[in-house]
PDB file of C-alpha atoms in Angstrom:
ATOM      1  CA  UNK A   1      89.309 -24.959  57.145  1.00 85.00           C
ATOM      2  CA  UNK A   2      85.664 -24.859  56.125  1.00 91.00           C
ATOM      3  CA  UNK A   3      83.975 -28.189  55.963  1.00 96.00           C
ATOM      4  CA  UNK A   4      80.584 -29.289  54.886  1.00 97.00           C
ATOM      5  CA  UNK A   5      78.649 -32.159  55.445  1.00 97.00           C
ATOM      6  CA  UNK A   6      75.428 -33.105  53.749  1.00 97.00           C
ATOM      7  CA  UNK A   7      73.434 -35.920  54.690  1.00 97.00           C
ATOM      8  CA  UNK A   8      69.534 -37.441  54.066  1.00 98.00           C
ATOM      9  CA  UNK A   9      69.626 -38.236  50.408  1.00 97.00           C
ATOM     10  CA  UNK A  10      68.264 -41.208  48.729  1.00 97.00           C
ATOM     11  CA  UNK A  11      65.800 -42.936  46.050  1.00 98.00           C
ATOM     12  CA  UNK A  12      62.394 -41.826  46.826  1.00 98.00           C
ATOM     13  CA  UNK A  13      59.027 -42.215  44.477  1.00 98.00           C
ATOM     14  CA  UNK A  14      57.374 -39.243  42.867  1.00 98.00           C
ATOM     15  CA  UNK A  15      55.519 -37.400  45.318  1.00 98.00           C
ATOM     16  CA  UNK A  16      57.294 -38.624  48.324  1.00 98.00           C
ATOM     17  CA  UNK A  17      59.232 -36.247  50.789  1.00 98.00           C
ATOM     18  CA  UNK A  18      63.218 -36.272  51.951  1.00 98.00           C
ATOM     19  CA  UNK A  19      64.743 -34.409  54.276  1.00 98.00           C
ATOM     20  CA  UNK A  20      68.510 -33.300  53.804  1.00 98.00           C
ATOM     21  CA  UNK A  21      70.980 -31.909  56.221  1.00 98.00           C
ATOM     22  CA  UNK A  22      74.578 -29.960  56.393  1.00 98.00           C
ATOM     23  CA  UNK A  23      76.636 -29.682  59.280  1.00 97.00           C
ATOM     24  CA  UNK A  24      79.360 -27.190  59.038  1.00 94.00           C
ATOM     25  CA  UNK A  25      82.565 -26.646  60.902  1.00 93.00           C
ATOM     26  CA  UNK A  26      85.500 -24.485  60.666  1.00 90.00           C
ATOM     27  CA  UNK A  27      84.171 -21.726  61.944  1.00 86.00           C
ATOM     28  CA  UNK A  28      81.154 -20.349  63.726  1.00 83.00           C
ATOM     29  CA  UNK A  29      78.258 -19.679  60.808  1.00 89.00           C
ATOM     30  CA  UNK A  30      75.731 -17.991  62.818  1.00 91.00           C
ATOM     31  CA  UNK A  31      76.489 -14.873  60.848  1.00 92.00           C
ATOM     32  CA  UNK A  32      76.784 -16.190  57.299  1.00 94.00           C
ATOM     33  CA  UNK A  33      74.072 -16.914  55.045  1.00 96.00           C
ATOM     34  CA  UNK A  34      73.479 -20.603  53.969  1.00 97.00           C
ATOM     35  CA  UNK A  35      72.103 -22.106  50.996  1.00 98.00           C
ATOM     36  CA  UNK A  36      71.194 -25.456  49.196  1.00 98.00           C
ATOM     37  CA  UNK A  37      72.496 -25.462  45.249  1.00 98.00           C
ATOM     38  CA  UNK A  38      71.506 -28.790  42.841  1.00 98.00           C
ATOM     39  CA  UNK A  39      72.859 -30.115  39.877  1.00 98.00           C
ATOM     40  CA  UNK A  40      71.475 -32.307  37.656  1.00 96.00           C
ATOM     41  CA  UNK A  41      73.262 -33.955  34.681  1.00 92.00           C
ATOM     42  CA  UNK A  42      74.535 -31.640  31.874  1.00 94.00           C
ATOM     43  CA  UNK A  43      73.107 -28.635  33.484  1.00 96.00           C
ATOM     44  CA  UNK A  44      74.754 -26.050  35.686  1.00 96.00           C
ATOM     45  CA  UNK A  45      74.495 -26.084  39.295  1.00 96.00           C
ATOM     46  CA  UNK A  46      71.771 -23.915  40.513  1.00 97.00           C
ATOM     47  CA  UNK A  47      70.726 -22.216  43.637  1.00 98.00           C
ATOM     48  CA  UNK A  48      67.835 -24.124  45.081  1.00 98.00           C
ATOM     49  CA  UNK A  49      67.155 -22.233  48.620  1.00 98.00           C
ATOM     50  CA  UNK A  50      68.941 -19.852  50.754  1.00 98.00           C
ATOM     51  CA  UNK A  51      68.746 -18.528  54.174  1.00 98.00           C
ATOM     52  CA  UNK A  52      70.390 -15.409  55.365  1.00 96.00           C
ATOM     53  CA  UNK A  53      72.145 -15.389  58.324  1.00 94.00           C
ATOM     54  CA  UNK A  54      69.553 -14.314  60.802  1.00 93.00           C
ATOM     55  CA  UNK A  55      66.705 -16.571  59.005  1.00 93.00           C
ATOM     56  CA  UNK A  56      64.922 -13.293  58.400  1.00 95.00           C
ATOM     57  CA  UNK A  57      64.946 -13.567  54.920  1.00 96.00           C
ATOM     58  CA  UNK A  58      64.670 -16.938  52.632  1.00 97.00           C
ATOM     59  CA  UNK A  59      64.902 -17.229  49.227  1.00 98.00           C
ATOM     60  CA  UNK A  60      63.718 -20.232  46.635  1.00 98.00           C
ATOM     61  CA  UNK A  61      63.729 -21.004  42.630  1.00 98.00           C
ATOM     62  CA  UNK A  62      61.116 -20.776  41.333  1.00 98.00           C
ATOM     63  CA  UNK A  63      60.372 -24.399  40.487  1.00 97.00           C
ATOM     64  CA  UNK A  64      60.515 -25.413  43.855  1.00 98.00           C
ATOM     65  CA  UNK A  65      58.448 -22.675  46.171  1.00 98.00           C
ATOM     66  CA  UNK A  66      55.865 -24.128  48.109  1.00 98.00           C
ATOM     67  CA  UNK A  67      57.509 -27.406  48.095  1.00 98.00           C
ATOM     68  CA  UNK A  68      60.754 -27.119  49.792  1.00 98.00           C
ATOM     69  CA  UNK A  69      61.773 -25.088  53.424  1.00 98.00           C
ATOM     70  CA  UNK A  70      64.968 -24.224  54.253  1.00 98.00           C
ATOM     71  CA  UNK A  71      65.856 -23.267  57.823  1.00 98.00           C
ATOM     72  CA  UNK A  72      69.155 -23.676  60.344  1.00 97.00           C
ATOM     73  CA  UNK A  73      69.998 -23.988  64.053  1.00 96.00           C
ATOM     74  CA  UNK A  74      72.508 -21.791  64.430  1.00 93.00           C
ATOM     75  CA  UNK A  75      73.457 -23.321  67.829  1.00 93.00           C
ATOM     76  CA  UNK A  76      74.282 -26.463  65.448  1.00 93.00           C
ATOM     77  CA  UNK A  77      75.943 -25.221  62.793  1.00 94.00           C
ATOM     78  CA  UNK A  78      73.497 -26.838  60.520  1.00 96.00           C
ATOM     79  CA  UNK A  79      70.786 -25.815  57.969  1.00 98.00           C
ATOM     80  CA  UNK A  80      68.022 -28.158  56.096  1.00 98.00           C
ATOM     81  CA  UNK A  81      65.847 -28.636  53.509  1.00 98.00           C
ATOM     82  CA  UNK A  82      62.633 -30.145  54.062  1.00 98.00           C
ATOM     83  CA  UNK A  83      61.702 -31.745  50.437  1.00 98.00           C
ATOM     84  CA  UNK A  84      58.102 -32.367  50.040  1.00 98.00           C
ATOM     85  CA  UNK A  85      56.105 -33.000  46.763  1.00 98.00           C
ATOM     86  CA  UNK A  86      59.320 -34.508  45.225  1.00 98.00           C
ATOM     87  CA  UNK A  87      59.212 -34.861  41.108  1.00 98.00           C
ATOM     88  CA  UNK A  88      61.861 -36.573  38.646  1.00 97.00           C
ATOM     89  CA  UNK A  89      62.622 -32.769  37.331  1.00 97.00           C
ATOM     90  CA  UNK A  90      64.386 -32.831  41.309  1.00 98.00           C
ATOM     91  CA  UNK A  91      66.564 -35.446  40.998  1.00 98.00           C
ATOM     92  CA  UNK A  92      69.849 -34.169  41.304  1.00 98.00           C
ATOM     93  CA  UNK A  93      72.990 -33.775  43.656  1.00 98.00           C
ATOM     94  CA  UNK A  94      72.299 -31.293  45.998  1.00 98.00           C
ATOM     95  CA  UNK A  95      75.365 -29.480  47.885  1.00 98.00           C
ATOM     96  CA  UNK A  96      75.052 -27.262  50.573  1.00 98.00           C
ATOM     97  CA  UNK A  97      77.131 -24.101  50.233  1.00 97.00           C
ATOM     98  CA  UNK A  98      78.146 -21.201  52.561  1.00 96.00           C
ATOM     99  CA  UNK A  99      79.811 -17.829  51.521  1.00 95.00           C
ATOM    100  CA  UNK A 100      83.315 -16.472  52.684  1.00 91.00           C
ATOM    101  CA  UNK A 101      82.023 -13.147  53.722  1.00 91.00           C
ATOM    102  CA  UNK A 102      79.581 -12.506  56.797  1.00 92.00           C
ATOM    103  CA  UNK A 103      76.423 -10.686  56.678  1.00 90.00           C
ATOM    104  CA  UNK A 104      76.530 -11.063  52.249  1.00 88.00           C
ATOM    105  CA  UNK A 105      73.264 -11.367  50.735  1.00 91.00           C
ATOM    106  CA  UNK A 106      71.833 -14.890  50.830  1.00 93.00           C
ATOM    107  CA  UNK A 107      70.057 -15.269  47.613  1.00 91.00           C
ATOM    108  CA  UNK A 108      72.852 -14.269  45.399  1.00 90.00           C
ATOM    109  CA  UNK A 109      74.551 -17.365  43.825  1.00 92.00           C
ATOM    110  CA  UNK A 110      77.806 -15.476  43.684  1.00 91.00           C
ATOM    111  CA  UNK A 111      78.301 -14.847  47.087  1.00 93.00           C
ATOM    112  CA  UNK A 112      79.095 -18.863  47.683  1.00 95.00           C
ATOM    113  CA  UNK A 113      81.980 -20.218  48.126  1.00 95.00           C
ATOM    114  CA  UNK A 114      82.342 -23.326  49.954  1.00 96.00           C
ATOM    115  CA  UNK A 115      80.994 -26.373  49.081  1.00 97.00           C
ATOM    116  CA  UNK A 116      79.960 -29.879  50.577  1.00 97.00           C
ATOM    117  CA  UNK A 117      80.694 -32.755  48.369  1.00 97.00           C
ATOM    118  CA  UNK A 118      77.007 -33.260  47.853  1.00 97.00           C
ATOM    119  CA  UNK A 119      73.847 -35.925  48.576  1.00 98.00           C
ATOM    120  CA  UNK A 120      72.477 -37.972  45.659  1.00 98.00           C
ATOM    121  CA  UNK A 121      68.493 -37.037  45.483  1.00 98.00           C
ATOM    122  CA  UNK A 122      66.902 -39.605  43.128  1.00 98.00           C
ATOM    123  CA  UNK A 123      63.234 -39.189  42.258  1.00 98.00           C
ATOM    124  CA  UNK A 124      61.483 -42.222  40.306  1.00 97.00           C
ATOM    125  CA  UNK A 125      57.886 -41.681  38.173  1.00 94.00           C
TER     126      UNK A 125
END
């Protein structure tokens, strides 16, 4: 069973920086792309940032490039997403997300299929 855990959410002012974290278990993910997806209310989830398996390649919406890094530690089973720059157009939950299939492409929102049950990310003016 494929579990995800995100942590490092909160309330922070525009401008300010956060730093979330998954931890995944279940299964070993170092060959499995890993991404970050948002939503924000009445709007669709969205990919945010991606990683592919071997961190060779990254991928980020456009809104948020130059702001946000994603990387893992495969040894940990984890990824991130290092928030900086923070604006009220981010607040939203953010869910970390891993596909079913090894080796897929990371930056296409289709290939994900598991879920965390998300982190609050609040962003005042």
């Amino acid at each position: 069973q494929v579990e995800l855990v995100e942590s490092g959410g909160g309330l922070v002012q525009a401008g300010g920086s956060l730093n979330l974290s998954c931890v995944a278990s279940g299964r070993t993910f170092s060959s499995y792309a890993m991404a970050w997806f948002r939503q924000a209310p009445g709007r669709e989830r969205e990919l945010v940032a991606a990683i592919a398996w071997n961190a060779l390649g990254k991928y980020y919406t456009d809104s948020v490039k130059g702001r946000f890094t994603i990387s893992r530690d495969n040894a940990e089973n984890a990824v991130y997403l290092r928030m900086n720059n923070l604006q009220p157009a981010d607040t939203a939950v953010y869910y970390c997300a891993a596909p079913s299939t090894r080796y897929t492409d990371h930056y296409r929102h289709a290939n994900y299929r598991y879920f965390g049950q998300g982190t609050q990310v609040t962003v005042s003016s």
